[in-house]
PDB file of C-alpha atoms in Angstrom:
ATOM      1  CA  UNK B 278       3.949 -19.898   8.187  1.00  0.00           C
ATOM      2  CA  UNK B 279       1.599 -18.582  11.065  1.00  0.00           C
ATOM      3  CA  UNK B 280       2.770 -15.468  12.328  1.00  0.00           C
ATOM      4  CA  UNK B 281       3.441 -14.856  16.239  1.00  0.00           C
ATOM      5  CA  UNK B 282       0.745 -11.864  15.873  1.00  0.00           C
ATOM      6  CA  UNK B 283      -2.916 -11.668  16.410  1.00  0.00           C
ATOM      7  CA  UNK B 284      -5.127 -12.436  13.477  1.00  0.00           C
ATOM      8  CA  UNK B 285      -6.661  -9.492  11.639  1.00  0.00           C
ATOM      9  CA  UNK B 286     -10.111  -9.853  11.424  1.00  0.00           C
ATOM     10  CA  UNK B 287     -10.887  -9.457   7.774  1.00  0.00           C
ATOM     11  CA  UNK B 288     -14.491 -10.699   7.652  1.00  0.00           C
ATOM     12  CA  UNK B 289     -15.398  -7.509  10.102  1.00  0.00           C
ATOM     13  CA  UNK B 290     -14.432  -5.069   7.435  1.00  0.00           C
ATOM     14  CA  UNK B 291     -17.057  -2.787   6.234  1.00  0.00           C
ATOM     15  CA  UNK B 292     -16.801  -2.136   2.215  1.00  0.00           C
ATOM     16  CA  UNK B 293     -16.089   1.231   1.291  1.00  0.00           C
ATOM     17  CA  UNK B 294     -18.721   3.521   0.120  1.00  0.00           C
ATOM     18  CA  UNK B 295     -19.374   3.386  -3.779  1.00  0.00           C
ATOM     19  CA  UNK B 296     -17.678   0.155  -3.621  1.00  0.00           C
ATOM     20  CA  UNK B 297     -16.617  -1.089  -7.268  1.00  0.00           C
ATOM     21  CA  UNK B 298     -15.309  -4.874  -7.684  1.00  0.00           C
ATOM     22  CA  UNK B 299     -12.378  -5.397 -10.116  1.00  0.00           C
ATOM     23  CA  UNK B 300     -11.116  -8.286 -12.177  1.00  0.00           C
ATOM     24  CA  UNK B 301      -8.870 -10.732 -11.074  1.00  0.00           C
ATOM     25  CA  UNK B 302      -5.845  -9.642 -13.052  1.00  0.00           C
ATOM     26  CA  UNK B 303      -2.195  -8.768 -12.154  1.00  0.00           C
ATOM     27  CA  UNK B 304      -2.141  -5.077 -10.953  1.00  0.00           C
ATOM     28  CA  UNK B 305      -0.109  -2.690  -8.907  1.00  0.00           C
ATOM     29  CA  UNK B 306      -1.493  -0.554  -6.075  1.00  0.00           C
ATOM     30  CA  UNK B 307      -0.341   2.673  -4.372  1.00  0.00           C
ATOM     31  CA  UNK B 308      -1.739   3.124  -0.762  1.00  0.00           C
ATOM     32  CA  UNK B 309      -2.174   6.535   0.331  1.00  0.00           C
ATOM     33  CA  UNK B 310      -1.601   8.239  -3.106  1.00  0.00           C
ATOM     34  CA  UNK B 311      -2.110  11.716  -2.341  1.00  0.00           C
ATOM     35  CA  UNK B 312      -2.503  14.078  -5.227  1.00  0.00           C
ATOM     36  CA  UNK B 313      -1.236  11.510  -7.538  1.00  0.00           C
ATOM     37  CA  UNK B 314       2.366  12.679  -8.536  1.00  0.00           C
ATOM     38  CA  UNK B 315       3.748   8.945  -8.113  1.00  0.00           C
ATOM     39  CA  UNK B 316       0.716   7.409  -9.609  1.00  0.00           C
ATOM     40  CA  UNK B 317       0.917   9.604 -12.998  1.00  0.00           C
ATOM     41  CA  UNK B 318       4.621   9.237 -13.023  1.00  0.00           C
ATOM     42  CA  UNK B 319       4.637   5.348 -12.856  1.00  0.00           C
ATOM     43  CA  UNK B 320       1.614   4.946 -14.945  1.00  0.00           C
ATOM     44  CA  UNK B 321       3.435   6.991 -17.728  1.00  0.00           C
ATOM     45  CA  UNK B 322       6.605   5.126 -17.236  1.00  0.00           C
ATOM     46  CA  UNK B 323       4.706   1.619 -17.139  1.00  0.00           C
ATOM     47  CA  UNK B 324       2.128   1.913 -19.587  1.00  0.00           C
ATOM     48  CA  UNK B 325       1.786  -2.057 -19.512  1.00  0.00           C
ATOM     49  CA  UNK B 326       1.171  -1.930 -15.930  1.00  0.00           C
ATOM     50  CA  UNK B 327      -2.220  -1.103 -14.260  1.00  0.00           C
ATOM     51  CA  UNK B 328      -2.067   1.023 -11.193  1.00  0.00           C
ATOM     52  CA  UNK B 329      -4.752   1.451  -8.736  1.00  0.00           C
ATOM     53  CA  UNK B 330      -3.906   4.606  -6.578  1.00  0.00           C
ATOM     54  CA  UNK B 331      -5.990   4.737  -3.581  1.00  0.00           C
ATOM     55  CA  UNK B 332      -6.402   7.885  -1.303  1.00  0.00           C
ATOM     56  CA  UNK B 333      -8.555   8.140   1.725  1.00  0.00           C
ATOM     57  CA  UNK B 334      -8.597  12.193   1.713  1.00  0.00           C
ATOM     58  CA  UNK B 335     -11.318  13.530  -0.465  1.00  0.00           C
ATOM     59  CA  UNK B 336      -9.121  16.970  -1.392  1.00  0.00           C
ATOM     60  CA  UNK B 337      -6.348  15.087  -2.528  1.00  0.00           C
ATOM     61  CA  UNK B 338      -8.291  12.560  -4.416  1.00  0.00           C
ATOM     62  CA  UNK B 339      -9.959  15.220  -6.226  1.00  0.00           C
ATOM     63  CA  UNK B 340      -6.586  16.860  -7.079  1.00  0.00           C
ATOM     64  CA  UNK B 341      -5.405  13.290  -8.262  1.00  0.00           C
ATOM     65  CA  UNK B 342      -8.563  12.875 -10.314  1.00  0.00           C
ATOM     66  CA  UNK B 343      -8.116  16.124 -11.961  1.00  0.00           C
ATOM     67  CA  UNK B 344      -4.770  15.477 -12.879  1.00  0.00           C
ATOM     68  CA  UNK B 345      -5.650  12.192 -14.688  1.00  0.00           C
ATOM     69  CA  UNK B 346      -8.294  14.167 -16.683  1.00  0.00           C
ATOM     70  CA  UNK B 347      -5.808  16.602 -17.694  1.00  0.00           C
ATOM     71  CA  UNK B 348      -3.184  14.229 -18.416  1.00  0.00           C
ATOM     72  CA  UNK B 349      -5.005  10.877 -19.028  1.00  0.00           C
ATOM     73  CA  UNK B 350      -3.465   7.727 -18.120  1.00  0.00           C
ATOM     74  CA  UNK B 351      -5.644   4.665 -19.472  1.00  0.00           C
ATOM     75  CA  UNK B 352      -3.563   2.489 -17.078  1.00  0.00           C
ATOM     76  CA  UNK B 353      -4.275   4.377 -13.913  1.00  0.00           C
ATOM     77  CA  UNK B 354      -7.481   4.056 -11.668  1.00  0.00           C
ATOM     78  CA  UNK B 355      -7.592   6.495  -8.931  1.00  0.00           C
ATOM     79  CA  UNK B 356      -9.877   5.472  -5.677  1.00  0.00           C
ATOM     80  CA  UNK B 357     -11.459   7.212  -3.455  1.00  0.00           C
ATOM     81  CA  UNK B 358     -11.413   5.090  -0.107  1.00  0.00           C
ATOM     82  CA  UNK B 359      -9.674   3.984   2.817  1.00  0.00           C
ATOM     83  CA  UNK B 360      -7.061   1.476   2.065  1.00  0.00           C
ATOM     84  CA  UNK B 361      -7.751  -1.309   4.337  1.00  0.00           C
ATOM     85  CA  UNK B 362     -11.402  -2.106   3.516  1.00  0.00           C
ATOM     86  CA  UNK B 363     -10.980  -1.518   0.017  1.00  0.00           C
ATOM     87  CA  UNK B 364      -8.083  -4.048  -0.123  1.00  0.00           C
ATOM     88  CA  UNK B 365     -10.181  -6.666   1.776  1.00  0.00           C
ATOM     89  CA  UNK B 366     -13.318  -6.437  -0.509  1.00  0.00           C
ATOM     90  CA  UNK B 367     -11.252  -5.948  -3.688  1.00  0.00           C
ATOM     91  CA  UNK B 368      -8.022  -7.660  -3.978  1.00  0.00           C
ATOM     92  CA  UNK B 369      -7.621 -11.024  -4.815  1.00  0.00           C
ATOM     93  CA  UNK B 370      -4.899 -13.502  -3.207  1.00  0.00           C
ATOM     94  CA  UNK B 371      -1.403 -13.168  -5.346  1.00  0.00           C
ATOM     95  CA  UNK B 372      -2.947 -10.560  -7.407  1.00  0.00           C
ATOM     96  CA  UNK B 373      -0.457  -7.490  -6.965  1.00  0.00           C
ATOM     97  CA  UNK B 374       2.500  -7.274  -8.334  1.00  0.00           C
ATOM     98  CA  UNK B 375       3.763  -4.138  -6.507  1.00  0.00           C
ATOM     99  CA  UNK B 376       2.643  -2.368  -3.495  1.00  0.00           C
ATOM    100  CA  UNK B 377       3.753   1.226  -2.901  1.00  0.00           C
ATOM    101  CA  UNK B 378       3.568   2.855   0.386  1.00  0.00           C
ATOM    102  CA  UNK B 379       5.514   6.204   0.103  1.00  0.00           C
ATOM    103  CA  UNK B 380       5.932   8.510   3.320  1.00  0.00           C
ATOM    104  CA  UNK B 381       2.820   7.078   5.144  1.00  0.00           C
ATOM    105  CA  UNK B 382       2.101   8.559   8.510  1.00  0.00           C
ATOM    106  CA  UNK B 383       4.715   7.637  10.998  1.00  0.00           C
ATOM    107  CA  UNK B 384       1.743   7.811  14.047  1.00  0.00           C
ATOM    108  CA  UNK B 385       4.387   9.113  16.503  1.00  0.00           C
ATOM    109  CA  UNK B 386       1.637   8.609  19.310  1.00  0.00           C
ATOM    110  CA  UNK B 387       0.741   5.266  18.278  1.00  0.00           C
ATOM    111  CA  UNK B 388       2.921   2.814  17.004  1.00  0.00           C
ATOM    112  CA  UNK B 389       0.827   0.217  16.708  1.00  0.00           C
ATOM    113  CA  UNK B 390      -0.753   1.581  13.866  1.00  0.00           C
ATOM    114  CA  UNK B 391       2.546   1.540  11.536  1.00  0.00           C
ATOM    115  CA  UNK B 392       2.187  -0.658   8.739  1.00  0.00           C
ATOM    116  CA  UNK B 393       4.729  -3.492   9.666  1.00  0.00           C
ATOM    117  CA  UNK B 394       3.267  -3.454  13.338  1.00  0.00           C
ATOM    118  CA  UNK B 395      -0.524  -4.228  12.070  1.00  0.00           C
ATOM    119  CA  UNK B 396      -1.880  -7.311  11.956  1.00  0.00           C
ATOM    120  CA  UNK B 397      -3.317  -6.100   8.344  1.00  0.00           C
ATOM    121  CA  UNK B 398       0.286  -6.371   7.120  1.00  0.00           C
ATOM    122  CA  UNK B 399      -0.224 -10.113   6.902  1.00  0.00           C
ATOM    123  CA  UNK B 400      -3.038  -9.845   4.652  1.00  0.00           C
ATOM    124  CA  UNK B 401      -1.553  -7.428   2.569  1.00  0.00           C
ATOM    125  CA  UNK B 402       1.121  -9.998   2.138  1.00  0.00           C
ATOM    126  CA  UNK B 403      -1.499 -12.562   1.089  1.00  0.00           C
ATOM    127  CA  UNK B 404      -2.794 -10.196  -2.035  1.00  0.00           C
ATOM    128  CA  UNK B 405       0.897  -9.867  -3.033  1.00  0.00           C
ATOM    129  CA  UNK B 406       2.222 -12.480  -5.834  1.00  0.00           C
ATOM    130  CA  UNK B 407       5.338 -14.594  -5.131  1.00  0.00           C
ATOM    131  CA  UNK B 408       8.528 -12.618  -6.018  1.00  0.00           C
ATOM    132  CA  UNK B 409       6.164  -9.441  -5.669  1.00  0.00           C
ATOM    133  CA  UNK B 410       7.060  -6.144  -4.089  1.00  0.00           C
ATOM    134  CA  UNK B 411       6.376  -3.825  -1.444  1.00  0.00           C
ATOM    135  CA  UNK B 412       8.124  -0.365  -1.363  1.00  0.00           C
ATOM    136  CA  UNK B 413       8.141   1.537   1.758  1.00  0.00           C
ATOM    137  CA  UNK B 414       9.731   5.031   2.045  1.00  0.00           C
ATOM    138  CA  UNK B 415      10.196   7.448   4.589  1.00  0.00           C
ATOM    139  CA  UNK B 416      12.173  10.453   5.792  1.00  0.00           C
ATOM    140  CA  UNK B 417      12.439   9.125   9.457  1.00  0.00           C
ATOM    141  CA  UNK B 418      15.299   7.127   9.994  1.00  0.00           C
ATOM    142  CA  UNK B 419      13.694   5.455  13.195  1.00  0.00           C
ATOM    143  CA  UNK B 420      10.517   4.544  11.166  1.00  0.00           C
ATOM    144  CA  UNK B 421      12.684   2.544   8.619  1.00  0.00           C
ATOM    145  CA  UNK B 422      14.981   1.075  11.434  1.00  0.00           C
ATOM    146  CA  UNK B 423      12.027  -0.328  13.170  1.00  0.00           C
ATOM    147  CA  UNK B 424      10.451  -1.619   9.719  1.00  0.00           C
ATOM    148  CA  UNK B 425      13.522  -3.272   8.997  1.00  0.00           C
ATOM    149  CA  UNK B 426      13.693  -5.189  12.272  1.00  0.00           C
ATOM    150  CA  UNK B 427       9.820  -6.268  12.129  1.00  0.00           C
ATOM    151  CA  UNK B 428      10.839  -7.630   8.681  1.00  0.00           C
ATOM    152  CA  UNK B 429      13.686  -9.482  10.120  1.00  0.00           C
ATOM    153  CA  UNK B 430      12.107 -10.713  13.088  1.00  0.00           C
ATOM    154  CA  UNK B 431       8.272 -10.748  12.881  1.00  0.00           C
ATOM    155  CA  UNK B 432       7.395 -11.202   9.157  1.00  0.00           C
ATOM    156  CA  UNK B 433      10.931 -12.756   8.012  1.00  0.00           C
ATOM    157  CA  UNK B 434      10.999 -11.391   4.675  1.00  0.00           C
ATOM    158  CA  UNK B 435      13.959 -10.400   2.779  1.00  0.00           C
ATOM    159  CA  UNK B 436      14.530  -6.832   1.956  1.00  0.00           C
ATOM    160  CA  UNK B 437      16.771  -4.190   0.418  1.00  0.00           C
ATOM    161  CA  UNK B 438      17.359  -0.752   2.152  1.00  0.00           C
ATOM    162  CA  UNK B 439      18.139   1.669  -0.125  1.00  0.00           C
ATOM    163  CA  UNK B 440      19.179   5.619   0.145  1.00  0.00           C
ATOM    164  CA  UNK B 441      16.737   7.925  -2.254  1.00  0.00           C
ATOM    165  CA  UNK B 442      18.642  10.107  -4.666  1.00  0.00           C
ATOM    166  CA  UNK B 443      18.483  13.869  -3.687  1.00  0.00           C
ATOM    167  CA  UNK B 444      17.279  14.506  -7.271  1.00  0.00           C
ATOM    168  CA  UNK B 445      14.263  12.098  -6.796  1.00  0.00           C
ATOM    169  CA  UNK B 446      10.815  13.412  -7.106  1.00  0.00           C
ATOM    170  CA  UNK B 447       8.071  11.029  -6.952  1.00  0.00           C
ATOM    171  CA  UNK B 448       5.698  12.471  -4.470  1.00  0.00           C
ATOM    172  CA  UNK B 449       5.199  16.256  -3.061  1.00  0.00           C
ATOM    173  CA  UNK B 450       6.140  14.899   0.482  1.00  0.00           C
ATOM    174  CA  UNK B 451       9.731  13.591  -1.135  1.00  0.00           C
ATOM    175  CA  UNK B 452      10.479  16.773  -2.822  1.00  0.00           C
ATOM    176  CA  UNK B 453       9.937  18.917   0.239  1.00  0.00           C
ATOM    177  CA  UNK B 454      11.951  16.492   2.730  1.00  0.00           C
ATOM    178  CA  UNK B 455      14.974  16.211   0.258  1.00  0.00           C
ATOM    179  CA  UNK B 456      15.148  19.752  -0.325  1.00  0.00           C
ATOM    180  CA  UNK B 457      15.238  20.116   3.535  1.00  0.00           C
ATOM    181  CA  UNK B 458      17.979  17.540   3.351  1.00  0.00           C
ATOM    182  CA  UNK B 459      16.551  14.729   5.355  1.00  0.00           C
ATOM    183  CA  UNK B 460      17.627  11.308   4.797  1.00  0.00           C
ATOM    184  CA  UNK B 461      14.663   9.745   2.661  1.00  0.00           C
ATOM    185  CA  UNK B 462      15.211   6.228   2.521  1.00  0.00           C
ATOM    186  CA  UNK B 463      13.069   2.885   1.429  1.00  0.00           C
ATOM    187  CA  UNK B 464      12.980  -0.528   2.107  1.00  0.00           C
ATOM    188  CA  UNK B 465      12.155  -2.958  -0.946  1.00  0.00           C
ATOM    189  CA  UNK B 466      10.367  -5.943   0.704  1.00  0.00           C
ATOM    190  CA  UNK B 467      10.138  -9.126  -1.550  1.00  0.00           C
ATOM    191  CA  UNK B 468       7.901 -12.044  -0.844  1.00  0.00           C
ATOM    192  CA  UNK B 469       9.348 -15.396  -1.542  1.00  0.00           C
ATOM    193  CA  UNK B 470       7.729 -18.042  -3.477  1.00  0.00           C
ATOM    194  CA  UNK B 471       7.335 -20.641  -0.520  1.00  0.00           C
ATOM    195  CA  UNK B 472       5.991 -17.458   1.852  1.00  0.00           C
ATOM    196  CA  UNK B 473       2.514 -18.207   3.414  1.00  0.00           C
ATOM    197  CA  UNK B 474       0.007 -16.662   5.663  1.00  0.00           C
ATOM    198  CA  UNK B 475      -3.261 -17.333   7.196  1.00  0.00           C
ATOM    199  CA  UNK B 476      -5.308 -15.447   4.082  1.00  0.00           C
ATOM    200  CA  UNK B 477      -4.031 -17.253   1.156  1.00  0.00           C
ATOM    201  CA  UNK B 478      -7.407 -18.960   0.734  1.00  0.00           C
ATOM    202  CA  UNK B 479      -9.245 -15.847   1.849  1.00  0.00           C
ATOM    203  CA  UNK B 480     -11.294 -14.439  -1.162  1.00  0.00           C
ATOM    204  CA  UNK B 481     -12.571 -10.914  -1.606  1.00  0.00           C
ATOM    205  CA  UNK B 482     -15.990 -10.227   0.056  1.00  0.00           C
ATOM    206  CA  UNK B 483     -16.739  -8.092  -3.092  1.00  0.00           C
ATOM    207  CA  UNK B 484     -18.722  -5.185  -1.510  1.00  0.00           C
ATOM    208  CA  UNK B 485     -20.739  -7.285   1.453  1.00  0.00           C
ATOM    209  CA  UNK B 486     -21.796  -5.381   4.280  1.00  0.00           C
ATOM    210  CA  UNK B 487     -21.694  -2.266   1.956  1.00  0.00           C
ATOM    211  CA  UNK B 488     -22.718   0.865   4.077  1.00  0.00           C
ATOM    212  CA  UNK B 489     -24.984   3.225   2.172  1.00  0.00           C
TER     213      UNK B 489
END
């Protein structure tokens, strides 16, 4: 299907610094992995699945990398990069089994930068395999409500809305929000086998236009 939204300009994305290509094998990806709490938990519980945990902030990435050294996970690959160019330059069509976007910046002053409001979300969907999932979590009810509306009206994707259990501790943010009694929720978004995007045949740029 062709989305009623302007097309993301993937070919204009500059490669992340120190770019490294990966093989076209099934993987999971966490966007905004922070200090790696969920990444370490997931990779420990799912040893057969490979997880790339992408974090832009150097301090948080180094903390995640340190935890990986202290408690090695052979199936976990921390990545220090901005998620958008890393995904464009690295991931292949229908490669990803699961995306995790846990407690992203709600962009209160710039709603157009919220994940489901961005043209980039269509590109993200092209990297997701048929029947794959995207888990989007937030402690802000309005954020979840808007995302659900976008899924229904714009992206036309099925999803399940879930309340996160009070004892859940996947991320440091999740622990803090639940301790405050905030209503943490998540949308588990599914990609139907027949779903199409304008990027289904777009291959990764593999580090082209890399800025030194």
